[in-house]
Coordinates of C-alpha atoms and ligand atoms in Angstrom, one line a residue:
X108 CA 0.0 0.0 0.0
X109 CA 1.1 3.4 -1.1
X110 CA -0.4 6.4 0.7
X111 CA 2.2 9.0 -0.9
X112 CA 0.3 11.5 -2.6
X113 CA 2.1 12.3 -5.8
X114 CA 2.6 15.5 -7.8
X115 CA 3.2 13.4 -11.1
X116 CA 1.3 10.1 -11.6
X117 CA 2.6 8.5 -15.3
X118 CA 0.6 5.5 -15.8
X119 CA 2.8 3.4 -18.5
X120 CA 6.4 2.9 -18.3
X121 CA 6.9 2.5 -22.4
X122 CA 9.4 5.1 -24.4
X123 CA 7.1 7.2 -24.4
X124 CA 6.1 7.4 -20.9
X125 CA 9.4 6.7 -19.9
X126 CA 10.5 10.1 -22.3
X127 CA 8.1 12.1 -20.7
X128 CA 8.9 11.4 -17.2
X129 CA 12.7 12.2 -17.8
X130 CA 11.9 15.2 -19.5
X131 CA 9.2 16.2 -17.1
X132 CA 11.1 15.8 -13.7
X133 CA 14.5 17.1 -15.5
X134 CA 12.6 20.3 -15.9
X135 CA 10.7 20.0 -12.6
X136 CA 13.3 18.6 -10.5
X137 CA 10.8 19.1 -7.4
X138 CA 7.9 17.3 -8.7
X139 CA 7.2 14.0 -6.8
X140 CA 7.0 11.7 -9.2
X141 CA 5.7 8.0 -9.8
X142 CA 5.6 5.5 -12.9
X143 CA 3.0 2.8 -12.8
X144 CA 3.2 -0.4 -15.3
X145 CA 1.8 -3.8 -15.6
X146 CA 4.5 -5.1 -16.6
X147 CA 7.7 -6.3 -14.7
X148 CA 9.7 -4.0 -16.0
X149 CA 9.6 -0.7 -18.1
X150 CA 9.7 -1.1 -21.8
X151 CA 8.0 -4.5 -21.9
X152 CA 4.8 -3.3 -23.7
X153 CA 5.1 -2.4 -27.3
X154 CA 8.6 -0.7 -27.3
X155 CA 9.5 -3.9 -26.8
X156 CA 8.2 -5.6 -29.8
X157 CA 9.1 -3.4 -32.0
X158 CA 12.0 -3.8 -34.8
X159 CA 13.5 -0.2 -33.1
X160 CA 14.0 1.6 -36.5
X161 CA 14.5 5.2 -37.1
X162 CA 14.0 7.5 -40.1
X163 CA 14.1 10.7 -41.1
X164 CA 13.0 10.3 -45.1
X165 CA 9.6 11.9 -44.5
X166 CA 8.2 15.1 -46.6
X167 CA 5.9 16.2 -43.6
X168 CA 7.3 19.3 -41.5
X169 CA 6.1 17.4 -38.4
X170 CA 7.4 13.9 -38.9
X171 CA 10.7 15.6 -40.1
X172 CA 10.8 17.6 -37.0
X173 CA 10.0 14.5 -34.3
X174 CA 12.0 12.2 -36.1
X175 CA 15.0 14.2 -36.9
X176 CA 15.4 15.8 -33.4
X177 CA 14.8 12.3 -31.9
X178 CA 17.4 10.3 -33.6
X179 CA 20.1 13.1 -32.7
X180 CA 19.6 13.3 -29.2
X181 CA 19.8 9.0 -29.5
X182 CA 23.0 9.8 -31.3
X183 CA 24.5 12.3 -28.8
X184 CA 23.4 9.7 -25.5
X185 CA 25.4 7.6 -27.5
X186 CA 28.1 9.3 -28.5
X187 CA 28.6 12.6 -26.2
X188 CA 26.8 10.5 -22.9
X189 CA 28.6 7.5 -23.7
X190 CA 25.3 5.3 -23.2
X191 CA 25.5 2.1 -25.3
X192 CA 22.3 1.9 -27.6
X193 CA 23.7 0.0 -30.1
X194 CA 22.8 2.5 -32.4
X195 CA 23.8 2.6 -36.4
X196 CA 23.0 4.3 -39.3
X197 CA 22.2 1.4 -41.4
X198 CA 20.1 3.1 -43.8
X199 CA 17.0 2.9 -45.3
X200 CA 16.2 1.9 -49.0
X201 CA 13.0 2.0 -50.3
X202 CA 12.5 0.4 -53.3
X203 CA 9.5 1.9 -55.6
X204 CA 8.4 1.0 -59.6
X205 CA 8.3 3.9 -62.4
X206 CA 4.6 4.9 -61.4
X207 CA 5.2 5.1 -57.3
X208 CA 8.6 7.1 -58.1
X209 CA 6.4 9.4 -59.9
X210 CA 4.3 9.6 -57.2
X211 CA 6.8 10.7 -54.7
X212 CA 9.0 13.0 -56.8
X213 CA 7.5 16.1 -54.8
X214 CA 8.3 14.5 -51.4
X215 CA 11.5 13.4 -52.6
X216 CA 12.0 17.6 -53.7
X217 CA 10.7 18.8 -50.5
X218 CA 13.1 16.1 -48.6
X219 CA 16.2 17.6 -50.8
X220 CA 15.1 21.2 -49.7
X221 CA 15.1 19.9 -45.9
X222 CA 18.6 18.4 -46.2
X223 CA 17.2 15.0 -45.8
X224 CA 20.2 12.9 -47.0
X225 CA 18.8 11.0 -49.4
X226 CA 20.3 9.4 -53.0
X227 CA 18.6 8.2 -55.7
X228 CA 19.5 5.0 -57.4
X229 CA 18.3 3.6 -60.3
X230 CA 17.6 0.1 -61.6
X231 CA 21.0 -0.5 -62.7
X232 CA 23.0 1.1 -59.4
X233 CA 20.3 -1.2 -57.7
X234 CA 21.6 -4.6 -59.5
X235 CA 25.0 -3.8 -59.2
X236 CA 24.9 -3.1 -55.2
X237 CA 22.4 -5.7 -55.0
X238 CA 22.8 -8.8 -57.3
X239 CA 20.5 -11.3 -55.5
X240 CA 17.7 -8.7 -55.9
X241 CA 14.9 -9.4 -58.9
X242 CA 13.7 -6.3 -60.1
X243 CA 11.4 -7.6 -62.9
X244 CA 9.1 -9.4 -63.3
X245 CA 7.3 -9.5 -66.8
X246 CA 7.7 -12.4 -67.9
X247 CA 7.4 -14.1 -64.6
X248 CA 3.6 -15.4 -64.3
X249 CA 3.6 -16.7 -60.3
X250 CA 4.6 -13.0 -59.8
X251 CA 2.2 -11.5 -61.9
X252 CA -0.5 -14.1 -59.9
X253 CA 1.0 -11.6 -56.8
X254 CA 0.4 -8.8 -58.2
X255 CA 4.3 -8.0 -57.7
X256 CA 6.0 -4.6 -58.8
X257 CA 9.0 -4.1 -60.3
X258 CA 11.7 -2.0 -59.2
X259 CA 13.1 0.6 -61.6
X260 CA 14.6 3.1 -58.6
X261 CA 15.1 3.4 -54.6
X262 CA 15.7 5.9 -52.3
X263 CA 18.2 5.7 -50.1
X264 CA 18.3 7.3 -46.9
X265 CA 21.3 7.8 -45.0
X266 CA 21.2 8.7 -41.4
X267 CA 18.6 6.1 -40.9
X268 CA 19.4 3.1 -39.1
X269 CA 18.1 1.3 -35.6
X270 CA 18.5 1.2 -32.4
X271 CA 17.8 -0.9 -29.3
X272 CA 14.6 0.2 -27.6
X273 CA 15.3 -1.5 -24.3
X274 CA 18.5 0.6 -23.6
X275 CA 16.9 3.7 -24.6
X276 CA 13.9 3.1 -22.5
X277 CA 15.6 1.2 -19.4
X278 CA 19.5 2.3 -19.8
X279 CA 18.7 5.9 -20.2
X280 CA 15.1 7.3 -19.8
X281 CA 14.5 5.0 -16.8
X282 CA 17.6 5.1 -14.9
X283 CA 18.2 9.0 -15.4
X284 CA 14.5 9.6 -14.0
X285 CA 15.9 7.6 -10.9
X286 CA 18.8 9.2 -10.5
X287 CA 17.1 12.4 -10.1
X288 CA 14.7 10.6 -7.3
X289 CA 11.5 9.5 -9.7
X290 CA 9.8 6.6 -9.0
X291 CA 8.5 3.2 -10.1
X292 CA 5.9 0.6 -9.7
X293 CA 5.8 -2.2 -12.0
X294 CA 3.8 -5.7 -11.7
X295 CA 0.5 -2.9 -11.1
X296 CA -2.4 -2.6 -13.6
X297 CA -4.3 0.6 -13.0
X298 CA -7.9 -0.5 -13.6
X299 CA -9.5 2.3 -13.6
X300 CA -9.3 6.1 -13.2
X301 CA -11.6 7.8 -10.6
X302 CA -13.2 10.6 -12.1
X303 CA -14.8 13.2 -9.5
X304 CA -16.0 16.6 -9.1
X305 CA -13.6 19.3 -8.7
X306 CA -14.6 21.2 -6.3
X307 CA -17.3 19.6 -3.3
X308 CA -19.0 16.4 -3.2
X309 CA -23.0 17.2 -3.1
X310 CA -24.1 13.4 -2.9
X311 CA -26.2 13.3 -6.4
X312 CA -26.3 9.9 -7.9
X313 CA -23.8 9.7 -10.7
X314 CA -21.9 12.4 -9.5
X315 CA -19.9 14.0 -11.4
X316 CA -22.8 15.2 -13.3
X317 CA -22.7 16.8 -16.8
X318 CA -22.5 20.3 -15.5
X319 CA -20.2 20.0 -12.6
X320 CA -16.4 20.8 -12.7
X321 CA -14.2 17.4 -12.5
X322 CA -11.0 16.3 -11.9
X323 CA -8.9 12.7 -11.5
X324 CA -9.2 11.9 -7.6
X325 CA -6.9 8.7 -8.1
X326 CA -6.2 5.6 -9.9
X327 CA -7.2 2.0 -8.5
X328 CA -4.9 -0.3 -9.0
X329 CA -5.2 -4.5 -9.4
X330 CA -3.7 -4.5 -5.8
X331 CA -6.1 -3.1 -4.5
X332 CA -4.9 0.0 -3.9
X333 CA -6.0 3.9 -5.0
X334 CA -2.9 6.0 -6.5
X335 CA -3.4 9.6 -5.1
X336 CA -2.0 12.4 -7.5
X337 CA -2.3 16.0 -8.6
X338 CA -1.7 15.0 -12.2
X339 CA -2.0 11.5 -14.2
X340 CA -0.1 11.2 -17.5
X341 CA -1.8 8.3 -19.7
X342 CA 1.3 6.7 -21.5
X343 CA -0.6 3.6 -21.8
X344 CA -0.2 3.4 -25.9
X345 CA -2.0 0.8 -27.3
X346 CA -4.1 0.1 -24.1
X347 CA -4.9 3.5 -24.1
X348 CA -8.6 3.0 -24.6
X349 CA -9.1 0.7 -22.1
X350 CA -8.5 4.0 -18.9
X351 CA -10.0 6.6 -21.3
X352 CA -13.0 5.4 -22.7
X353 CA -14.8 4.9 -19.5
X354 CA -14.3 8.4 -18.9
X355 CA -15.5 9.9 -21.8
X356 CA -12.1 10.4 -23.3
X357 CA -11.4 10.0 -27.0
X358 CA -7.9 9.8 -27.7
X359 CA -8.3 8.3 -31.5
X360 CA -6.7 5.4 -31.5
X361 CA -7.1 2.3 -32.4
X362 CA -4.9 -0.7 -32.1
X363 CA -3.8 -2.5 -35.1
X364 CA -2.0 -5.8 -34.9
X365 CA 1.9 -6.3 -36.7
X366 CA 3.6 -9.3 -36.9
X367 CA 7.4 -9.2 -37.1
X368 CA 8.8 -13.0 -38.7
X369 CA 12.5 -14.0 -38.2
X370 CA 14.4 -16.4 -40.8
X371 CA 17.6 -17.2 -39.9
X372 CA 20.6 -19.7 -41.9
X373 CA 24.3 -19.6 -43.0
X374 CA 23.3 -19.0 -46.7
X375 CA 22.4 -15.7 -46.0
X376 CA 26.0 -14.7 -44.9
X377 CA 26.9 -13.5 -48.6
X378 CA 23.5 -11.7 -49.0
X379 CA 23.7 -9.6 -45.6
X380 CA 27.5 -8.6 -46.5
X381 CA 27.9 -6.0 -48.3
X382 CA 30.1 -3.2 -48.9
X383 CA 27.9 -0.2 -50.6
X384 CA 25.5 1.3 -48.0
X385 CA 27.1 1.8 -44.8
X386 CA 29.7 1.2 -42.2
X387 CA 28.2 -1.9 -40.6
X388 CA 28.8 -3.7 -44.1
X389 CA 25.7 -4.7 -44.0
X390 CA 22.5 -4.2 -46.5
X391 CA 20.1 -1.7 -45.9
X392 CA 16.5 -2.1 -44.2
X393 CA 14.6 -2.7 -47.5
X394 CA 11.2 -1.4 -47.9
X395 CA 9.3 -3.2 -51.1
X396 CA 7.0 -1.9 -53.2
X397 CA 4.1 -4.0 -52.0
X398 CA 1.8 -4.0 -49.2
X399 CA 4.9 -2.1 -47.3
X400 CA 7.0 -4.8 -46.7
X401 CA 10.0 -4.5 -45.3
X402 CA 13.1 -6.4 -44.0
X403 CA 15.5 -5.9 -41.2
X404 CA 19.5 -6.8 -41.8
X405 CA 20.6 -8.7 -38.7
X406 CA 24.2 -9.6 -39.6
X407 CA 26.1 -11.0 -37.0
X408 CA 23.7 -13.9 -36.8
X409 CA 22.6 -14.4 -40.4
X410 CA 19.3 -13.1 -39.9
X411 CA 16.6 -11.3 -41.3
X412 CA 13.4 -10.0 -39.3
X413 CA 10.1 -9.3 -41.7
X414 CA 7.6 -6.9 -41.1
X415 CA 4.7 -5.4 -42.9
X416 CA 2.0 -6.7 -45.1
X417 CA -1.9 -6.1 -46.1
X418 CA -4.0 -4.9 -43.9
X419 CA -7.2 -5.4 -45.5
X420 CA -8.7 -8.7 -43.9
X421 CA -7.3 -8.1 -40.2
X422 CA -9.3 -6.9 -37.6
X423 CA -9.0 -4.0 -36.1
X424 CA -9.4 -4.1 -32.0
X425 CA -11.6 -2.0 -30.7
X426 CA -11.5 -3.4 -27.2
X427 CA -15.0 -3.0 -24.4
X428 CA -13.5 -1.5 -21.4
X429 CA -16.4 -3.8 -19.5
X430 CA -15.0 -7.0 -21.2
X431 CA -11.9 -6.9 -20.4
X432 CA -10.8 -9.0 -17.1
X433 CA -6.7 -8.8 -16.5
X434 CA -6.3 -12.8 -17.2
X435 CA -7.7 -12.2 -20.8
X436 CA -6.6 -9.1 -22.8
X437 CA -6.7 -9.1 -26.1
X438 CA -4.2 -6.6 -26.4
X439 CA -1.8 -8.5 -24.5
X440 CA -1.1 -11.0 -26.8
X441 CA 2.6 -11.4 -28.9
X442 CA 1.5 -13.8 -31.2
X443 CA 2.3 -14.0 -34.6
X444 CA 0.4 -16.2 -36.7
X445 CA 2.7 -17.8 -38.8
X446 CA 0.6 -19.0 -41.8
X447 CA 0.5 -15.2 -42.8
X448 CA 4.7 -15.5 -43.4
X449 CA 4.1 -18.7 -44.7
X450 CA 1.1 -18.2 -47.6
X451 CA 1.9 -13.8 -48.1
X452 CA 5.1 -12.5 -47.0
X453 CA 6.7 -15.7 -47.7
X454 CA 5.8 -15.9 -51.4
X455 CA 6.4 -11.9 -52.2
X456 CA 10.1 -12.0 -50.8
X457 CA 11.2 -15.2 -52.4
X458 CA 10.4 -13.9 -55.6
X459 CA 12.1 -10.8 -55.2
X460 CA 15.0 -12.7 -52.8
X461 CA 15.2 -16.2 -54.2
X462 CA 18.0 -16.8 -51.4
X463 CA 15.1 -16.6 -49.1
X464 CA 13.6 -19.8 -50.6
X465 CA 13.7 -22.6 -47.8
X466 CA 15.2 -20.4 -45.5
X467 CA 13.3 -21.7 -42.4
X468 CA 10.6 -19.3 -40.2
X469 CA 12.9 -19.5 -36.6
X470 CA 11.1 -17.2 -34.5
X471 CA 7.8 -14.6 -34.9
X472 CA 6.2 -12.1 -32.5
X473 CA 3.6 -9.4 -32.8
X474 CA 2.3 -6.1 -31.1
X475 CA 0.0 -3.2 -31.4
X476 CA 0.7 -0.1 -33.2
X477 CA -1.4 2.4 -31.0
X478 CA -2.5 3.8 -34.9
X479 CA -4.1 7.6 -34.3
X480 CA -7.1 7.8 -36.5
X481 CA -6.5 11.2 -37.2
X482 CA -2.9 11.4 -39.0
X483 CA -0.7 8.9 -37.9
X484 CA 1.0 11.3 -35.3
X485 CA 1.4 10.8 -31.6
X486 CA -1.3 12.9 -29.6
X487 CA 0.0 14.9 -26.4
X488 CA -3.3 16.7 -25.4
X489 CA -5.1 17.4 -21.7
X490 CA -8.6 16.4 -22.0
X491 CA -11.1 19.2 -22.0
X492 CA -13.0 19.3 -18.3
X493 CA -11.1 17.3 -16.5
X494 CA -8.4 18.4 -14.0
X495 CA -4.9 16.4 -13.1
X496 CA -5.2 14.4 -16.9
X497 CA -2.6 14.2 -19.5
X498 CA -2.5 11.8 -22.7
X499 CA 0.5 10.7 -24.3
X500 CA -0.3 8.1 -26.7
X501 CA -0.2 7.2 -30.4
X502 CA 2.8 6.3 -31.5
X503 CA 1.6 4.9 -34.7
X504 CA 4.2 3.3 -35.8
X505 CA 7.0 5.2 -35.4
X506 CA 6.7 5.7 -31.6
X507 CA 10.8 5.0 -31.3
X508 CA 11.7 7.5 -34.0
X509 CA 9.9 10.3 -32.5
X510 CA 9.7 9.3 -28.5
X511 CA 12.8 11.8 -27.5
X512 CA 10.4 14.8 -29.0
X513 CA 7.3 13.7 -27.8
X514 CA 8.9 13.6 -24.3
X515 CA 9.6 17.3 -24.5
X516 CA 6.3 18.3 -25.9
X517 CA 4.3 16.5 -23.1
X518 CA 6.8 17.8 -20.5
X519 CA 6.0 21.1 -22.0
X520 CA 2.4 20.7 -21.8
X521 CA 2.2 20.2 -18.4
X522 CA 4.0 22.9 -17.5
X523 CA 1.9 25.3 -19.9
X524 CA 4.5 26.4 -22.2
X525 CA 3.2 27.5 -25.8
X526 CA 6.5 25.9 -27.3
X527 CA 8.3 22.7 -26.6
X528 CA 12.3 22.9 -27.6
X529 CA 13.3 19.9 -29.1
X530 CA 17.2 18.5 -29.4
X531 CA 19.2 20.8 -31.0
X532 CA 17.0 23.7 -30.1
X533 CA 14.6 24.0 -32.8
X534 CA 10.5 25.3 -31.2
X535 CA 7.6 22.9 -31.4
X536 CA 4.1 24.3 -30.8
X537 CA 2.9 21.9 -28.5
X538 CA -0.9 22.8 -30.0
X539 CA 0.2 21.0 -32.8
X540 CA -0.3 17.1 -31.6
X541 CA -3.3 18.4 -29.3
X542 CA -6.3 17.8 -30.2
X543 CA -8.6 21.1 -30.3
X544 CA -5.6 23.3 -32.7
X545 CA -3.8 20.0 -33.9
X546 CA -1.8 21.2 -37.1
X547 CA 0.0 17.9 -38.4
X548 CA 0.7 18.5 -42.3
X549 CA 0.0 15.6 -44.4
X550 CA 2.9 13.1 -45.1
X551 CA 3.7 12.8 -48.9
X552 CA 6.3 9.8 -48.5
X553 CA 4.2 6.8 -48.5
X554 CA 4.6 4.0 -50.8
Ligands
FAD1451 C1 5.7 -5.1 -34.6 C2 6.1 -3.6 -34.3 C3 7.1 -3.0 -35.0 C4 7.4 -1.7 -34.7 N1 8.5 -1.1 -35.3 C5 8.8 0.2 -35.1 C6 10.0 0.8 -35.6 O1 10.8 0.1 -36.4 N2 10.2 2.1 -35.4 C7 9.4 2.8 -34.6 O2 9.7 4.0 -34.4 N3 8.3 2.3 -34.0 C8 8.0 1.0 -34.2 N4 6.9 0.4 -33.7 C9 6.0 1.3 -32.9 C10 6.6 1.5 -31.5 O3 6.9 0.2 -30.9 C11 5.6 2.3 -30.6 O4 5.1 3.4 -31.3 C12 6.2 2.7 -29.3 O5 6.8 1.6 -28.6 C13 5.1 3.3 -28.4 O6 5.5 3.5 -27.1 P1 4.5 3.6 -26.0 O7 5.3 4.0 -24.8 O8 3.4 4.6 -26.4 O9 3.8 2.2 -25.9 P2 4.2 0.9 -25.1 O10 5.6 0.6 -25.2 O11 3.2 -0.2 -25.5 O12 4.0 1.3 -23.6 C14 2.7 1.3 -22.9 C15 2.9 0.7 -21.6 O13 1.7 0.9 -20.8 C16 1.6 -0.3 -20.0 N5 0.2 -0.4 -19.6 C17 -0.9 -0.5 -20.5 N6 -2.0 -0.4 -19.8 C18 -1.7 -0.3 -18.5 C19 -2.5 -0.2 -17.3 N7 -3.8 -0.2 -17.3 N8 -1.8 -0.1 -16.1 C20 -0.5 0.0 -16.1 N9 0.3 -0.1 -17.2 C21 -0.3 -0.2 -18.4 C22 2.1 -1.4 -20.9 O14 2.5 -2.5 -20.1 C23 3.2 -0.7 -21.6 O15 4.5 -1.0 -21.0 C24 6.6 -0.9 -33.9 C25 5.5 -1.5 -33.2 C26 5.3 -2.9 -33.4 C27 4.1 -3.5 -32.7

């Protein structure tokens, strides 16, 4: 039992919650501060599923800005702090046919104007770096059955790479916010948030009514027990629903199940050497030109890890807060199902890879982008009429890539500031991933 009162309450010990609680008590080193997860451990929950990739070949002023600023302040805990992250630029090379480089010629301008550094290779740069690669496919009739594209050009992106999520989240965010005396609490499911009025309580049935003021009183937890706070901070990502809905909180996401498939053998050895894209020696992380599919170099185990794929067929979860018991989440579960490697992913990549023929499935896993319905950004936003509430949520995707920025903004949000400064010192409105003036310009850069 914990009868502290807090200043700071973060419920989810994720990057991002993890971000914001660094951020928030380096600015506010007097703030009591607690973090609450479910899990044993921060970083457990989706940042931990994740293939950790960063990027910053993206036409939108926003993205750009959150991803950019991120990966540099990774880069200097790494570098300057001397933090391991296991950080490299491995690059990014996304690999498009005649009609989707049409497409994305404006993006690719506005990119060039940003400084983004960025090349472009054609078909023939693209065999020569790459000879295992198949980049046609018109006389091939199994391929045409997949509706496969060709590749004529790719993009290559160079200060793009990955990272490992656990040291960022655990070996940084987590043990600087202890050093400067925050606090944790894992192995504790909040299950609910109390909403009250603000001000005195008048004994009405239902109370808080429509028209009186309200506030969060506290947070029960699966011990039993009732977390006492000024302020709660909902970093509960794809779960986010599950505290908000009750409440009458939207925050506009929705969970959408990925799947991440690991092949593994010595004949890949020849295929993940290679000498043209960066200093690893290793190939880029590929992104083909169907159904988003993309494929992560693990060299120094002859590995590859395979994510993306159609959408269209999967359900979306849209969870009942009053169904949901702690034994049987839906959202808790890491499966893959392995038959969608086997009869999709499976029979795109060996056409385009033929080395991956036979090359057998060793391990899969899956996870829940927290995808906001909106525009694919994270929202940082405190709810209208309710006192002590904060949501942090919606990493979409790309919740590593942008989590150093989004700490900064919801640190900046608390303490009222019209501006956020991100790494390096460039100004982010913090309006901009709320939700009444949200201003996220739409991303070009999509294949
Ligand atoms: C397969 C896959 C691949 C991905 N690849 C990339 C990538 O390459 N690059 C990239 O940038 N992003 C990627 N992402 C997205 C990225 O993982 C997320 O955007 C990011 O981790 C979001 O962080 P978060 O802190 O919001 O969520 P989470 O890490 O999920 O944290 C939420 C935390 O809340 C806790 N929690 C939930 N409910 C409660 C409760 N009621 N009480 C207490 N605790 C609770 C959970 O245990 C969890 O630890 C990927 C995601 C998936 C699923």
């Amino acid at each position: 039992m914990n009868d502290k009162h807090y200043d700071v309450v973060i419920v989810g010990a994720g990057i991002f919650g993890m971000a914001t609680a660094y951020h928030l008590k380096k600015e506010n080193a007097q703030l009591s501060m607690l973090v609450v997860d479910k899990a044993a451990q921060a970083g457990a929950g989706n940042t931990a599923q994740s293939a950790a990739m960063y990027r910053d070949t993206f036409s939108s002023e926003v993205n750009l800005l959150l991803s950019s600023t991120t990966r540099d302040f990774f880069k200097y805990v790494q570098n300057d702090l001397e933090i391991d992250l296991s950080l490299r630029d491995i690059t990014y090379l996304w690999l498009m046919d005649r009609l989707q480089f049409e497409k994305n010629k404006n993006a690719i301008e506005i990119m060039l104007e940003n400084k983004v550094r960025i090349e472009i290779l054609d078909k023939s740069d693209i065999k020569q770096k790459i000879p295992s690669l198949v980049t046609d496919f018109d006389d091939n009739e199994e391929a045409q059955l997949l509706n496969l594209k060709n590749i004529d050009y790719g993009l290559l992106g160079y200060d793009c790479g990955e990272l490992d999520a656990d040291k960022i989240t655990r070996d940084f965010y987590e043990a600087e916010f202890k050093k400067m005396g925050g606090e944790s609490l894992y192995n504790t499911t909040v299950t609910k948030l109390i909403l009250e009025p603000k001000g005195e309580k008048l004994g009405i049935p239902g109370e808080p009514v429509g028209w009186q003021e309200k506030k969060i009183g506290g947070a029960l937890t699966s011990n039993g027990d009732t977390i006492k706070s000024d302020c709660f901070i909902i970093a509960t990502g794809a779960w986010a629903n599950e505290l908000l809905l009750p409440i009458g909180v939207n925050c506009h996401t929705m969970p959408i199940k990925k799947y991440l498939f690991r092949v593994q053998h010595s004949k890949l050895a020849n295929f993940l050497d290679n000498i043209h894209f960066n200093g690893e020696n290793t190939i880029p992380f590929f992104i083909f030109p169907v159904h988003g599919i993309h494929l992560k170099p693990v060299k120094y185990n002859n590995s590859i890890w395979i994510g993306g794929g159609s959408l269209i067929g999967k359900p979306y979860i849209m969870t009942k807060p009053e169904e949901i018991t702690l034994e049987d989440n839906p959202l808790d579960d890491t499966q893959a199902n392995d038959r969608d490697y086997e009869f999709d992913r499976y029979l795109i990549l060996s056409e385009y890879l033929p080395i991956l023929k036979d090359v057998p499935l060793t391990n899969s896993w899956g996870g829940f982008y927290a995808m906001n319905t909106i525009d694919k950004n994270p929202v940082v936003f405190k709810p209208k009429g309710i006192k002590g509430l904060q949501v942090v949520a919606s990493g979409s995707g790309s919740g590593i890539m942008k989590a150093d920025a989004i700490g900064r903004i919801a640190s900046a949000l608390f303490n009222n500031e019209e501006y956020a400064e991100l790494f390096g010192g460039s100004k982010f409105k913090v309006s901009r991933l709320g939700l009444e003036k949200r201003d996220v310009d739409k991303e070009d850069f999509v294949i």
